Amino acid sequence: MEDLATNALPYDFGHLDDLMEKAGIDVLLATSKHNVQYLMGGYRFIFFSAMDAIGHSRYLPIVAYVKGAPRKTAYVANKMEGMEHANRPFWTPHFFPVAWGTRDAMAQAIKHLKAEGPASPRIGIEPGFLPLDAARDLEAAYSNAPLIDACGVLERLRAVKSPKELAMLKDASERISASMQATVRWAREGSTKKEIIDRLRAEESSRGLQFEYCLLTLGASHNRASSDQAWAAGEVLSIDSGGNLDGYIGDICRMGVLGEPDTELEDLLAEIETVQQAAFSKIAAGAKAGDLIEAGEAELAKQPNATCTDFFAHGMGVITHEAPFVMTNHPVAYEGIDRDEPLKAGMVLSVETTMLHPTRGFIKLEDTLAVTRSGYELYGGEGRGWNRGGR
């Protein structure tokens, strides 16, 4: 496929074809921004990066892929994306910058499939990311063709990251870590949660990240929403943020204190760290995904504050919760279908331990780790102890 200029793609067509075959899918229609970005090799249209609605409808990018025939792949785009293509041509052999809404985008995708696809294809879709009007048009055009949930196919395709993807995730994590440390140093007595979040947004933006969210606590409160609550001397700060670097998510949590941590605070964070390290020790290619969960939970059960502490792990990459899925409904409602499966080199995990202490507040570490053949690599690991505010 060298003539298709696909060297930069993070996936292999043969792997995609195998996944589609196992799922009983002949044609794939990807319509979520994250999977379109992935299939396009990292491209996302900046005009609709933060929102979808326009006029009476919304932006609906579509990648249409016919199993076993990459040269038939089409990208159905917004009309303005023709300018993007002129500057940096897309790899897809067919490009249709024709749409302003959902129905005209789907009409073009249907037209392309009628010309290039099988007569009665089994069509893979993303049900949660396909608007009702577009879905109805697709069903009407292929009344005898089943629509099949393809989310699992795309999750498996994204599960193992390429070296380029791993570098992006590492870079994103390091930039968030640096942003957090700078923000905690800047914050001082009287700084409000809103002001601290705004400062983190500025720090992440200055480092080339697209700010996504910040969950922040001060003092004994467990409320992580933005407010006018002010930081007081001796209080803890928990700062949990996600930042996007060219489509890849960095997501970590770090702790701060206004002043010097007392012995109790040192002990509480040490409890969190002990649980984290127990889970880390079970991460390596070939290890069962559930082993890290069992190790974290077993270590947590030994801790003095186990009754107010929770342990969790999940896969991450293009989105904050993706394959491998290692826990069930904890706290996000999905099945831990990969708990009994071996980890693979190139998978990326988020491991987090959270304490809701009744008097000292919200104490948490969240870390990003890449699975390697011999163990793991910790991304953005700086500042995992107590970061001092007002410096």
Coordinates of C-alpha atoms in Angstrom, one line a residue:
M1 CA 0.0 0.0 0.0
E2 CA 3.0 2.3 -0.4
D3 CA 1.3 4.2 -3.2
L4 CA -1.5 5.1 -0.8
A5 CA 1.0 7.1 1.4
T6 CA -0.1 5.1 4.5
N7 CA 3.2 4.8 6.2
A8 CA 2.1 7.2 9.0
L9 CA -1.1 5.3 9.8
P10 CA -1.1 3.8 13.4
Y11 CA -2.8 0.6 12.2
D12 CA -2.5 -2.2 9.7
F13 CA -5.1 -2.9 7.0
G14 CA -4.7 -6.6 7.5
H15 CA -5.4 -6.4 11.2
L16 CA -8.5 -4.2 10.4
D17 CA -9.7 -6.8 7.9
D18 CA -9.3 -9.6 10.3
L19 CA -11.3 -7.8 13.0
M20 CA -14.0 -7.0 10.6
E21 CA -14.2 -10.6 9.4
K22 CA -14.6 -11.9 12.9
A23 CA -17.3 -9.3 13.6
G24 CA -19.2 -10.2 10.4
I25 CA -18.7 -6.8 8.8
D26 CA -18.1 -6.0 5.1
V27 CA -18.1 -2.2 5.2
L28 CA -17.1 0.1 8.0
L29 CA -18.6 3.5 8.5
A30 CA -16.7 5.4 11.2
T31 CA -18.5 8.6 12.3
S32 CA -17.0 9.5 15.7
K33 CA -14.4 12.3 15.7
H34 CA -11.9 10.1 17.6
N35 CA -12.2 7.1 15.3
V36 CA -12.2 9.2 12.2
Q37 CA -9.1 10.9 13.5
Y38 CA -7.5 7.5 14.1
L39 CA -8.3 6.1 10.7
M40 CA -7.2 9.2 9.0
G41 CA -3.8 9.0 10.7
G42 CA -4.1 11.8 13.2
Y43 CA -6.1 14.4 11.2
R44 CA -8.9 16.3 12.9
F45 CA -10.6 19.3 11.4
I46 CA -9.9 22.2 13.7
F47 CA -13.1 24.1 12.9
F48 CA -15.2 21.4 14.6
S49 CA -12.6 20.3 17.2
A50 CA -14.5 21.8 20.2
M51 CA -18.1 21.6 18.9
D52 CA -20.3 19.9 16.3
A53 CA -23.4 22.0 15.7
I54 CA -23.8 24.3 12.8
G55 CA -27.0 25.7 11.2
H56 CA -29.9 23.2 11.5
S57 CA -27.6 20.2 11.8
R58 CA -24.1 19.2 12.8
Y59 CA -20.7 18.1 11.5
L60 CA -20.6 14.4 10.6
P61 CA -17.2 13.2 9.2
I62 CA -17.4 9.7 7.8
V63 CA -14.6 7.3 6.9
A64 CA -16.0 4.5 4.6
Y65 CA -13.8 1.4 4.5
V66 CA -14.5 -1.7 2.4
K67 CA -12.9 -4.9 3.9
G68 CA -9.9 -6.0 1.9
A69 CA -10.0 -3.0 -0.4
P70 CA -8.1 0.0 1.1
R71 CA -8.0 1.7 -2.3
K72 CA -11.8 2.1 -2.0
T73 CA -11.6 4.0 1.2
A74 CA -13.4 7.4 1.2
Y75 CA -13.4 10.3 3.5
V76 CA -16.7 12.3 3.5
A77 CA -15.9 15.8 4.9
N78 CA -17.2 19.3 5.5
K79 CA -16.9 21.6 2.5
M80 CA -14.2 23.7 4.2
E81 CA -11.9 20.6 4.5
G82 CA -11.0 20.9 0.9
M83 CA -8.6 23.6 2.0
E84 CA -7.0 21.2 4.5
H85 CA -6.6 18.6 1.8
A86 CA -4.9 21.2 -0.5
N87 CA -2.3 21.9 2.2
R88 CA -1.8 18.3 3.5
P89 CA -3.4 15.7 1.2
F90 CA -5.2 12.9 3.0
W91 CA -4.2 9.3 2.4
T92 CA -7.8 8.2 1.4
P93 CA -8.0 7.6 -2.4
H94 CA -11.6 9.1 -2.4
F95 CA -12.2 12.5 -0.8
F96 CA -15.6 14.2 -0.8
P97 CA -15.7 17.7 0.8
V98 CA -19.4 18.1 0.2
A99 CA -21.3 18.2 3.5
W100 CA -22.7 20.8 5.9
G101 CA -24.9 18.5 7.9
T102 CA -25.6 14.9 8.8
R103 CA -27.9 13.9 5.9
D104 CA -25.8 15.3 3.1
A105 CA -22.7 13.6 4.6
M106 CA -24.6 10.2 4.7
A107 CA -26.0 10.7 1.2
Q108 CA -22.4 10.9 -0.1
A109 CA -21.3 7.9 1.9
I110 CA -24.2 5.9 0.5
K111 CA -23.4 7.0 -3.0
H112 CA -19.8 5.9 -2.6
L113 CA -20.8 2.5 -1.2
K114 CA -23.3 1.9 -4.0
A115 CA -20.4 2.5 -6.4
E116 CA -17.6 0.7 -4.6
G117 CA -19.0 -1.7 -2.1
P118 CA -20.8 -5.0 -2.3
A119 CA -24.5 -5.1 -3.2
S120 CA -25.8 -6.2 0.1
P121 CA -23.1 -5.4 2.6
R122 CA -23.1 -6.0 6.3
I123 CA -22.4 -2.5 7.5
G124 CA -20.4 -1.7 10.7
I125 CA -21.5 1.5 12.4
E126 CA -20.8 3.3 15.7
P127 CA -24.4 3.5 17.2
G128 CA -23.6 6.1 19.8
F129 CA -22.1 8.4 17.2
L130 CA -24.5 8.0 14.3
P131 CA -27.3 10.6 14.3
L132 CA -30.9 9.3 13.9
D133 CA -31.6 11.1 10.6
A134 CA -28.4 9.8 9.0
A135 CA -29.0 6.3 10.4
R136 CA -32.6 6.2 8.9
D137 CA -31.2 7.3 5.5
L138 CA -28.6 4.5 5.7
E139 CA -31.3 1.9 6.6
A140 CA -33.5 3.1 3.8
A141 CA -30.7 2.8 1.2
Y142 CA -29.8 -0.7 2.4
S143 CA -33.1 -2.1 3.7
N144 CA -31.9 -5.7 3.5
A145 CA -28.4 -5.1 4.9
P146 CA -27.9 -5.5 8.7
L147 CA -26.3 -2.6 10.7
I148 CA -23.7 -4.1 13.1
D149 CA -22.1 -2.4 16.1
A150 CA -18.5 -1.9 15.1
C151 CA -17.3 -0.2 18.3
G152 CA -15.5 -3.3 19.4
V153 CA -13.6 -3.6 16.1
L154 CA -12.3 0.0 16.4
E155 CA -11.5 -0.5 20.1
R156 CA -9.4 -3.6 19.3
L157 CA -7.7 -1.7 16.4
R158 CA -6.6 1.1 18.7
A159 CA -5.6 -1.1 21.7
V160 CA -1.9 -1.4 20.9
K161 CA -0.2 1.9 20.2
S162 CA 2.4 2.5 17.6
P163 CA 5.8 4.0 18.6
K164 CA 4.5 7.4 17.3
E165 CA 1.4 7.1 19.4
L166 CA 3.4 6.2 22.5
A167 CA 5.6 9.2 22.0
M168 CA 2.6 11.5 21.8
L169 CA 1.1 10.0 24.9
K170 CA 4.4 10.4 26.8
D171 CA 4.8 14.0 25.6
A172 CA 1.2 14.8 26.6
S173 CA 1.7 13.4 30.1
E174 CA 4.9 15.3 30.6
R175 CA 3.4 18.6 29.5
I176 CA 0.5 18.1 31.9
S177 CA 2.8 17.2 34.7
A178 CA 4.9 20.4 34.1
S179 CA 1.7 22.5 33.8
M180 CA 0.5 21.1 37.2
Q181 CA 3.7 21.8 39.0
A182 CA 3.9 25.3 37.6
T183 CA 0.2 25.9 38.6
V184 CA 0.7 24.7 42.2
R185 CA 3.8 26.8 42.6
W186 CA 1.8 29.8 41.4
A187 CA -1.2 29.3 43.6
R188 CA -1.1 30.8 47.1
E189 CA -3.3 31.5 50.1
G190 CA -6.5 33.0 48.9
S191 CA -6.3 31.6 45.3
T192 CA -9.7 30.3 44.4
K193 CA -10.5 27.1 42.6
K194 CA -11.7 29.0 39.6
E195 CA -8.4 31.0 39.5
I196 CA -6.3 27.9 39.9
I197 CA -8.2 26.1 37.1
D198 CA -7.8 29.1 34.8
R199 CA -4.1 29.1 35.5
L200 CA -3.8 25.4 34.7
R201 CA -5.7 26.1 31.4
A202 CA -3.1 28.8 30.6
E203 CA -0.2 26.6 31.5
E204 CA -1.4 23.7 29.4
S205 CA -2.2 26.0 26.5
S206 CA 1.2 27.6 26.6
R207 CA 2.7 24.1 26.3
G208 CA 0.7 23.3 23.1
L209 CA -2.0 21.2 24.8
Q210 CA -5.7 21.6 24.2
F211 CA -7.2 21.9 27.7
E212 CA -10.0 19.4 28.3
Y213 CA -10.9 19.5 32.0
C214 CA -9.6 20.1 35.5
L215 CA -11.0 18.4 38.6
L216 CA -9.8 20.3 41.6
T217 CA -10.2 20.0 45.4
L218 CA -9.0 22.2 48.2
G219 CA -8.8 21.4 51.9
A220 CA -11.2 18.8 53.5
S221 CA -13.7 19.1 50.7
H222 CA -14.3 16.3 48.3
N223 CA -16.1 18.5 45.7
R224 CA -14.0 18.8 42.5
A225 CA -16.1 21.4 40.7
S226 CA -14.9 24.9 40.0
S227 CA -16.0 27.4 42.6
D228 CA -14.9 30.5 44.6
Q229 CA -13.5 28.3 47.5
A230 CA -10.1 29.7 48.4
W231 CA -7.0 27.8 49.4
A232 CA -6.0 28.2 53.0
A233 CA -2.6 27.6 54.7
G234 CA -1.9 24.0 55.6
E235 CA -4.6 22.6 53.2
V236 CA -4.1 20.1 50.5
L237 CA -4.9 20.5 46.8
S238 CA -5.7 17.7 44.4
I239 CA -5.4 18.6 40.7
D240 CA -6.6 16.1 38.1
S241 CA -6.5 17.1 34.5
G242 CA -6.7 15.8 30.9
G243 CA -5.0 17.6 28.1
N244 CA -5.1 16.7 24.4
L245 CA -1.9 16.7 22.3
D246 CA -2.8 16.3 18.6
G247 CA -5.6 13.9 19.4
Y248 CA -3.9 11.9 22.2
I249 CA -4.9 12.3 25.9
G250 CA -2.7 12.9 28.9
D251 CA -4.5 12.3 32.2
I252 CA -2.8 12.4 35.6
C253 CA -3.5 13.6 39.1
R254 CA -1.0 15.2 41.5
M255 CA -1.1 16.6 45.0
G256 CA -0.2 20.0 46.5
V257 CA -0.1 21.5 49.9
L258 CA 0.1 25.1 51.0
G259 CA 3.0 25.0 53.3
E260 CA 4.9 21.9 54.4
P261 CA 3.1 18.5 54.7
D262 CA 2.8 17.2 58.2
T263 CA 3.5 13.6 59.2
E264 CA -0.1 12.6 58.7
L265 CA -0.2 13.9 55.2
E266 CA 3.1 12.2 54.4
D267 CA 1.7 8.9 55.7
L268 CA -1.6 9.3 53.7
L269 CA 0.1 9.9 50.4
A270 CA 2.5 7.0 51.2
E271 CA -0.6 4.7 51.5
I272 CA -1.7 5.8 48.0
E273 CA 1.8 5.2 46.7
T274 CA 2.1 1.7 48.2
V275 CA -1.1 0.7 46.4
Q276 CA 0.1 2.2 43.1
Q277 CA 3.4 0.5 43.2
A278 CA 1.8 -2.9 44.0
A279 CA -0.3 -2.5 40.8
F280 CA 2.7 -1.3 38.8
S281 CA 4.7 -4.4 39.7
K282 CA 2.2 -6.6 37.8
I283 CA 2.4 -4.7 34.6
A284 CA 4.3 -6.4 31.7
A285 CA 3.6 -7.8 28.3
G286 CA 2.0 -11.3 28.8
A287 CA 0.8 -10.7 32.3
K288 CA -2.9 -11.1 32.8
A289 CA -4.6 -7.7 33.0
G290 CA -6.5 -8.7 36.1
D291 CA -3.3 -9.3 38.0
L292 CA -2.6 -5.7 38.4
I293 CA -6.2 -5.2 39.7
E294 CA -5.8 -8.0 42.2
A295 CA -2.5 -6.7 43.4
G296 CA -3.8 -3.1 43.8
E297 CA -6.9 -4.3 45.6
A298 CA -5.0 -6.7 47.9
E299 CA -2.5 -4.0 48.9
L300 CA -5.3 -1.5 49.5
A301 CA -7.0 -3.9 51.8
K302 CA -3.9 -3.7 54.1
Q303 CA -3.9 0.0 54.4
P304 CA -5.2 1.9 57.5
N305 CA -7.6 4.0 55.4
A306 CA -8.8 1.3 53.1
T307 CA -12.5 2.0 54.0
C308 CA -12.3 5.5 52.4
T309 CA -10.0 4.6 49.5
D310 CA -10.6 3.3 46.1
F311 CA -8.4 1.7 43.4
F312 CA -9.1 1.8 39.7
A313 CA -7.3 1.2 36.4
H314 CA -8.3 1.6 32.7
G315 CA -6.9 1.8 29.2
M316 CA -6.4 5.1 27.5
G317 CA -5.1 6.7 24.4
V318 CA -7.3 8.6 21.9
I319 CA -10.0 8.7 24.6
T320 CA -9.7 8.5 28.3
H321 CA -11.3 5.0 28.7
E322 CA -10.5 2.6 26.0
A323 CA -9.1 -0.9 25.5
P324 CA -7.8 -2.7 27.5
F325 CA -11.0 -2.7 29.7
V326 CA -9.7 -4.2 32.9
M327 CA -12.5 -3.5 35.5
T328 CA -16.3 -3.7 35.3
N329 CA -18.5 -0.7 36.2
H330 CA -15.8 0.9 38.4
P331 CA -16.6 3.8 38.2
V332 CA -17.5 4.1 34.5
A333 CA -20.2 1.8 33.3
Y334 CA -18.7 -0.7 31.0
E335 CA -17.7 -4.4 31.2
G336 CA -14.1 -5.4 32.1
I337 CA -13.9 -7.7 29.1
D338 CA -10.1 -7.8 29.1
R339 CA -9.5 -8.6 32.8
D340 CA -8.5 -12.2 31.9
E341 CA -6.6 -11.4 28.8
P342 CA -2.8 -10.9 28.6
L343 CA -1.5 -7.3 28.3
K344 CA 0.4 -6.5 25.1
A345 CA 3.5 -4.3 24.6
G346 CA 2.2 -0.9 23.4
M347 CA -1.0 -0.9 25.5
V348 CA -1.3 2.2 27.7
L349 CA -2.9 2.1 31.2
S350 CA -4.1 4.7 33.7
V351 CA -3.7 3.5 37.3
E352 CA -5.3 5.6 40.1
T353 CA -5.8 5.4 43.8
T354 CA -8.2 7.8 45.5
M355 CA -8.7 8.5 49.2
L356 CA -11.7 10.5 50.5
H357 CA -10.2 11.3 53.9
P358 CA -12.8 12.6 56.3
T359 CA -10.7 15.5 57.7
R360 CA -7.7 16.0 55.3
G361 CA -9.6 15.8 52.0
F362 CA -9.3 14.3 48.6
I363 CA -5.9 12.6 48.2
K364 CA -5.1 10.9 44.9
L365 CA -2.4 9.8 42.5
E366 CA -3.3 8.9 38.9
D367 CA -0.5 7.7 36.6
T368 CA -0.1 6.8 32.9
L369 CA 2.0 3.8 32.1
A370 CA 2.9 2.1 28.8
V371 CA 3.2 -1.7 28.8
T372 CA 6.6 -2.9 27.6
R373 CA 8.0 -6.4 27.0
S374 CA 9.8 -6.5 30.4
G375 CA 7.5 -4.3 32.4
Y376 CA 6.3 -0.7 32.0
E377 CA 7.3 2.9 31.3
L378 CA 5.9 5.6 33.5
Y379 CA 4.9 8.7 31.6
G380 CA 5.0 12.2 33.3
G381 CA 6.1 10.8 36.6
E382 CA 7.4 14.1 38.0
G383 CA 5.7 15.7 41.0
R384 CA 4.3 12.5 42.4
G385 CA 5.1 13.6 46.0
W386 CA 3.8 16.7 47.8
N387 CA 4.1 19.8 45.6
R388 CA 4.4 23.0 47.6
G389 CA 2.2 25.9 46.8
G390 CA 3.0 29.6 46.9
R391 CA 6.6 29.1 45.6

